[in-house]
XYZ file of C-alpha atoms in Angstrom:
352
model
C 0.199 -0.533 -0.276
C 3.108 2.652 -1.188
C 1.439 5.925 -2.463
C 2.773 6.884 -5.086
C 5.815 8.676 -5.708
C 5.130 12.646 -5.784
C 7.988 15.639 -5.715
C 8.285 17.265 -2.249
C 8.338 20.429 -2.524
C 5.787 21.460 -5.198
C 6.104 25.213 -5.407
C 3.439 27.140 -3.053
C 0.995 29.721 -4.219
C 2.830 33.499 -2.450
C 1.027 34.593 0.267
C 0.464 38.335 1.389
C 2.454 38.381 4.853
C 2.495 41.345 7.292
C 6.238 40.780 8.827
C 6.215 43.779 11.389
C 9.826 43.929 12.074
C 9.833 47.012 14.635
C 9.800 44.958 17.539
C 9.922 46.636 20.765
C 13.459 47.254 21.597
C 15.618 45.901 23.612
C 17.826 47.477 26.054
C 21.602 45.760 25.929
C 22.543 43.825 28.532
C 24.578 40.638 29.283
C 22.103 37.390 27.826
C 22.741 33.952 29.729
C 23.003 31.932 26.733
C 21.869 32.780 22.306
C 19.926 34.772 21.477
C 16.103 32.754 20.291
C 16.839 33.013 16.271
C 13.392 34.891 15.099
C 12.071 37.626 12.522
C 15.384 38.059 10.821
C 15.216 33.899 8.944
C 11.972 35.040 7.606
C 10.908 35.683 4.390
C 6.983 36.998 3.111
C 6.114 33.657 3.083
C 8.435 31.562 5.369
C 10.991 30.913 7.975
C 14.388 29.105 7.762
C 16.035 28.246 10.991
C 20.192 26.711 10.529
C 18.936 25.020 13.237
C 20.401 20.849 13.572
C 18.186 17.801 14.225
C 16.534 18.003 17.026
C 13.932 19.020 19.012
C 12.403 22.625 19.209
C 10.144 24.976 20.814
C 8.796 27.766 18.441
C 7.268 31.001 19.431
C 4.709 33.460 17.322
C 3.043 36.703 17.529
C 0.125 36.348 14.652
C -1.898 39.955 13.485
C -0.987 43.259 12.045
C -3.096 46.190 10.800
C -5.917 44.486 8.948
C -7.177 41.231 10.181
C -5.676 38.206 9.653
C -5.491 34.905 9.302
C -2.973 32.716 9.983
C -1.579 28.773 9.669
C 1.535 27.214 9.768
C 3.232 23.911 8.330
C 6.422 22.774 8.661
C 9.072 20.250 7.320
C 7.537 17.845 4.920
C 4.133 19.195 5.114
C 3.316 18.887 9.067
C 0.337 21.026 9.771
C 2.051 22.915 13.094
C -0.754 25.463 13.753
C -3.558 25.435 12.798
C -5.565 28.867 11.179
C -5.815 31.181 13.587
C -7.957 34.916 13.347
C -6.340 37.354 14.719
C -8.823 41.266 14.449
C -7.594 44.379 12.886
C -4.941 45.998 15.245
C -4.622 42.885 17.231
C -1.699 40.204 18.211
C -1.844 36.312 19.754
C 0.526 34.320 21.436
C 0.981 30.514 20.177
C 3.333 28.030 20.298
C 4.420 25.138 19.543
C 7.565 22.040 19.676
C 8.516 20.700 16.020
C 10.197 17.424 15.333
C 14.116 18.329 12.862
C 15.176 15.366 11.605
C 16.625 13.702 8.831
C 15.213 12.495 6.964
C 12.436 15.244 7.326
C 9.727 12.915 6.421
C 9.441 8.939 5.910
C 12.492 7.549 6.986
C 13.073 5.853 3.974
C 12.555 8.968 2.049
C 14.932 11.964 0.774
C 17.132 13.524 3.064
C 14.805 16.675 2.477
C 15.920 20.405 3.822
C 18.906 20.511 7.096
C 17.195 22.988 9.460
C 13.671 23.223 10.702
C 11.292 25.001 7.510
C 8.053 26.462 8.250
C 5.855 28.112 5.481
C 2.818 30.359 6.258
C -0.212 29.747 5.132
C -3.538 30.736 6.803
C -6.556 33.069 3.420
C -4.645 36.097 5.706
C -1.368 35.326 6.735
C 0.232 37.880 9.111
C 3.066 37.339 11.565
C 5.030 39.988 13.681
C 7.442 37.831 15.281
C 8.957 35.065 16.073
C 11.062 33.069 18.728
C 12.604 29.292 18.231
C 14.795 27.517 20.770
C 16.389 24.303 21.776
C 13.329 22.767 23.464
C 14.833 21.028 26.624
C 12.176 19.461 28.468
C 9.182 18.029 25.551
C 7.672 15.295 25.756
C 8.082 12.640 22.317
C 4.867 11.288 21.139
C 6.867 9.260 18.762
C 4.212 7.379 15.284
C 4.990 4.003 13.991
C 3.042 3.046 10.994
C 2.292 2.855 7.433
C 1.103 5.362 4.844
C -2.017 6.438 6.109
C -0.311 7.714 9.165
C 3.047 8.759 6.984
C 4.021 12.676 6.800
C 3.282 12.744 3.139
C 5.746 14.385 0.511
C 3.065 15.696 -2.267
C -0.379 16.817 -2.384
C -3.417 15.745 -2.793
C -2.400 12.853 0.023
C -1.452 13.259 3.944
C -1.423 10.636 6.774
C -2.940 11.686 10.217
C 0.565 11.782 11.750
C 0.873 14.276 9.337
C -1.318 16.238 11.006
C -1.736 15.885 14.756
C 0.939 18.419 15.408
C -1.765 21.026 15.034
C -3.405 19.860 17.638
C -0.612 20.028 19.983
C 0.381 22.465 22.573
C 4.446 23.923 23.278
C 6.274 21.299 25.504
C 4.673 18.122 23.257
C 6.004 17.066 19.967
C 5.545 14.262 16.958
C 8.051 12.539 15.395
C 6.194 11.294 12.775
C 8.639 7.456 11.728
C 5.974 5.963 10.252
C 6.876 5.081 6.354
C 4.686 3.981 2.886
C 3.830 0.271 2.128
C 5.310 -0.649 5.453
C 4.070 -3.422 7.129
C 4.706 -5.337 10.687
C 7.336 -7.683 8.710
C 8.982 -4.706 7.504
C 9.287 -2.376 9.639
C 10.775 -4.485 12.040
C 13.546 -5.701 9.573
C 14.729 -2.202 8.759
C 17.248 -0.415 10.312
C 16.154 2.546 8.934
C 12.702 1.698 10.453
C 12.866 0.119 13.961
C 15.794 -0.651 13.952
C 16.207 3.967 14.060
C 13.669 4.655 15.823
C 13.897 1.745 19.189
C 17.311 3.802 20.067
C 15.309 7.274 20.223
C 13.044 6.542 22.408
C 13.327 8.165 25.454
C 12.192 7.474 28.821
C 8.156 8.436 29.276
C 7.747 8.832 25.334
C 4.869 7.674 24.139
C 5.156 5.315 20.805
C 1.772 5.016 19.040
C 1.977 1.616 17.261
C -0.461 1.670 13.890
C 0.796 -1.061 11.618
C -1.659 -3.455 9.384
C -2.570 -2.491 6.337
C 0.065 -4.337 4.082
C -0.273 -7.236 6.773
C -1.905 -8.782 3.566
C -0.078 -12.839 3.578
C 0.725 -12.337 7.313
C -0.671 -15.418 9.479
C -2.165 -14.834 12.919
C 0.762 -16.409 14.940
C 3.017 -14.167 13.415
C 1.599 -10.968 13.462
C 0.875 -11.347 17.168
C 4.505 -11.724 17.915
C 5.496 -8.963 15.574
C 3.307 -6.765 17.637
C 4.479 -8.461 21.273
C 8.513 -7.679 19.768
C 7.491 -4.235 19.225
C 5.413 -3.668 22.914
C 8.446 -5.604 24.603
C 11.058 -3.281 22.323
C 9.139 -0.263 23.353
C 8.768 -0.550 27.105
C 13.024 -1.930 26.855
C 13.610 2.011 26.315
C 11.552 3.388 29.372
C 8.920 4.181 26.472
C 4.565 4.150 26.709
C 3.669 1.664 23.934
C 0.150 2.733 22.453
C -1.575 0.244 20.016
C -3.576 2.011 17.458
C -6.145 -0.305 15.042
C -5.633 1.013 11.701
C -8.282 3.529 9.716
C -10.819 1.660 8.378
C -11.158 1.378 4.666
C -13.934 2.840 2.130
C -15.278 0.098 0.535
C -19.081 0.048 1.316
C -21.793 -2.976 1.613
C -24.952 -2.263 -0.389
C -26.997 -1.334 3.014
C -24.416 1.555 3.172
C -22.277 -0.288 5.757
C -18.949 -0.999 6.283
C -18.977 -4.647 7.442
C -16.935 -6.278 5.431
C -13.426 -7.689 5.104
C -11.965 -4.807 2.894
C -13.279 -1.811 4.879
C -11.899 -3.732 8.355
C -8.703 -5.334 7.725
C -9.903 -8.968 8.238
C -6.761 -9.693 5.763
C -6.228 -12.617 2.341
C -5.874 -15.800 5.520
C -8.966 -14.174 7.280
C -6.593 -12.561 10.215
C -9.188 -9.879 11.614
C -5.790 -7.663 12.250
C -7.550 -4.973 14.800
C -9.152 -8.050 17.109
C -5.555 -9.360 17.055
C -4.123 -6.245 18.708
C -7.332 -5.791 20.655
C -6.377 -8.698 22.165
C -2.173 -8.514 22.130
C -3.676 -4.563 23.879
C -5.489 -6.631 26.388
C -2.955 -8.897 26.970
C 0.381 -7.017 27.459
C -1.466 -4.370 29.474
C -0.943 -1.733 26.973
C -3.460 1.458 26.176
C -5.449 0.698 23.180
C -7.129 3.620 20.372
C -9.707 1.619 18.683
C -9.461 3.970 15.674
C -10.768 1.285 13.027
C -14.011 1.083 16.171
C -14.046 5.252 15.380
C -13.482 5.745 11.448
C -16.216 3.206 11.371
C -18.581 5.089 13.300
C -17.486 7.915 11.352
C -17.241 7.227 7.907
C -20.676 5.468 8.258
C -22.366 8.194 9.220
C -20.954 10.734 6.658
C -21.669 7.892 4.046
C -21.054 7.024 0.681
C -21.353 10.360 -0.609
C -20.399 12.204 2.552
C -16.878 10.518 3.238
C -15.617 11.266 -0.096
C -13.967 13.792 1.114
C -12.771 12.218 3.606
C -10.192 10.006 1.743
C -9.184 10.436 -2.428
C -12.038 9.074 -3.936
C -12.720 11.463 -6.216
C -8.955 12.430 -6.957
C -7.412 9.379 -7.393
C -10.126 7.340 -6.831
C -8.208 5.640 -3.611
C -10.727 4.320 -0.770
C -7.131 3.894 1.520
C -5.969 6.805 1.660
C -6.669 10.357 3.352
C -7.382 13.812 2.141
C -5.642 16.769 4.206
C -9.304 17.187 5.155
C -9.861 13.538 5.939
C -5.994 13.282 7.581
C -7.094 16.455 9.945
C -10.599 14.752 11.123
C -8.498 11.355 11.367
C -6.049 13.319 13.805
C -9.068 14.282 15.791
C -10.045 11.634 16.411
C -6.295 10.960 18.005
C -5.955 13.518 20.369
C -9.542 13.000 21.565
C -8.511 9.562 22.563
C -4.988 10.584 24.057
C -6.805 12.995 26.217
C -9.745 10.174 26.840
C -7.303 7.862 28.636
C -4.840 10.439 30.077
C -2.240 9.530 27.940
C -1.172 13.577 27.176
C -2.500 15.915 29.866
C -5.435 18.155 28.444
C -3.796 21.273 28.836
C -1.217 20.700 26.114
C -3.884 19.588 23.344
C -5.579 21.851 20.889
C -9.275 21.459 21.751
C -11.537 22.416 18.045
């Protein structure tokens, strides 16, 4: 289930943005460390910060003389800040924590551009100020998954992990190591994947695992063992594993339900992959986000016509991969589950 290869770095439509360079002057004085990187690193459409791989706190001041509405994406099309409206003459401060890594998108993809790159979007973007500093105490959410989760390199594709950062506040970052086309078998075997991710897990990190879409010919015992291996390996590093059942495929029955093997990820050997994941979570005392059940309910409620916007049904005749809109909606379901199960503090998420 590898998505079609597309060239990253499509030219974005230029947006009009007000950069208020006249910030309040700071009296000359000694500073305890390096000054934060700021507005001098920005142009009318975005910012580039020449920083090494790591985790960074970003604080922005939004607004200008006219009414504005600003969204921020970064790196490989990650949504970092949802569109935020500010009244004319007003200012609003927002903050988030961003992950910078190489490769910057999918782990088996191209390296991307060094440093932290941010793109200004929204209907009327206006950036009045920005500060970037190393994040010394941020908690990580590491994602292990397939193309329905990953940082997709080009439109119209988007994984839910690509949209999750916009729901998080400063102090909680997303490190998305999902990769297109991967199964539990291939993820564990590839040194660019599990061999790279496991050493990065720190005590207290949340590690969300959604692998099933490409386990098409695996037997139940092997699939179960692979999930158990991932759970044990995460715990060995002090991380907290969270199993996430896969998002449904948009494959309707005549009666408008998704009660069929294609939609609900029952593989070619008759293995009900979400059911095995639920069983492993219960046996290993691992938190479970039942995204299969949640997305089934949502997609069925939208119906045959309404659910097309969630997937790429119109654009690509693709009923597995999600649009930006669909990935954003699915990421919201993950956010809600993280809060409801007390896996992340409510104060570190954005609601709405």
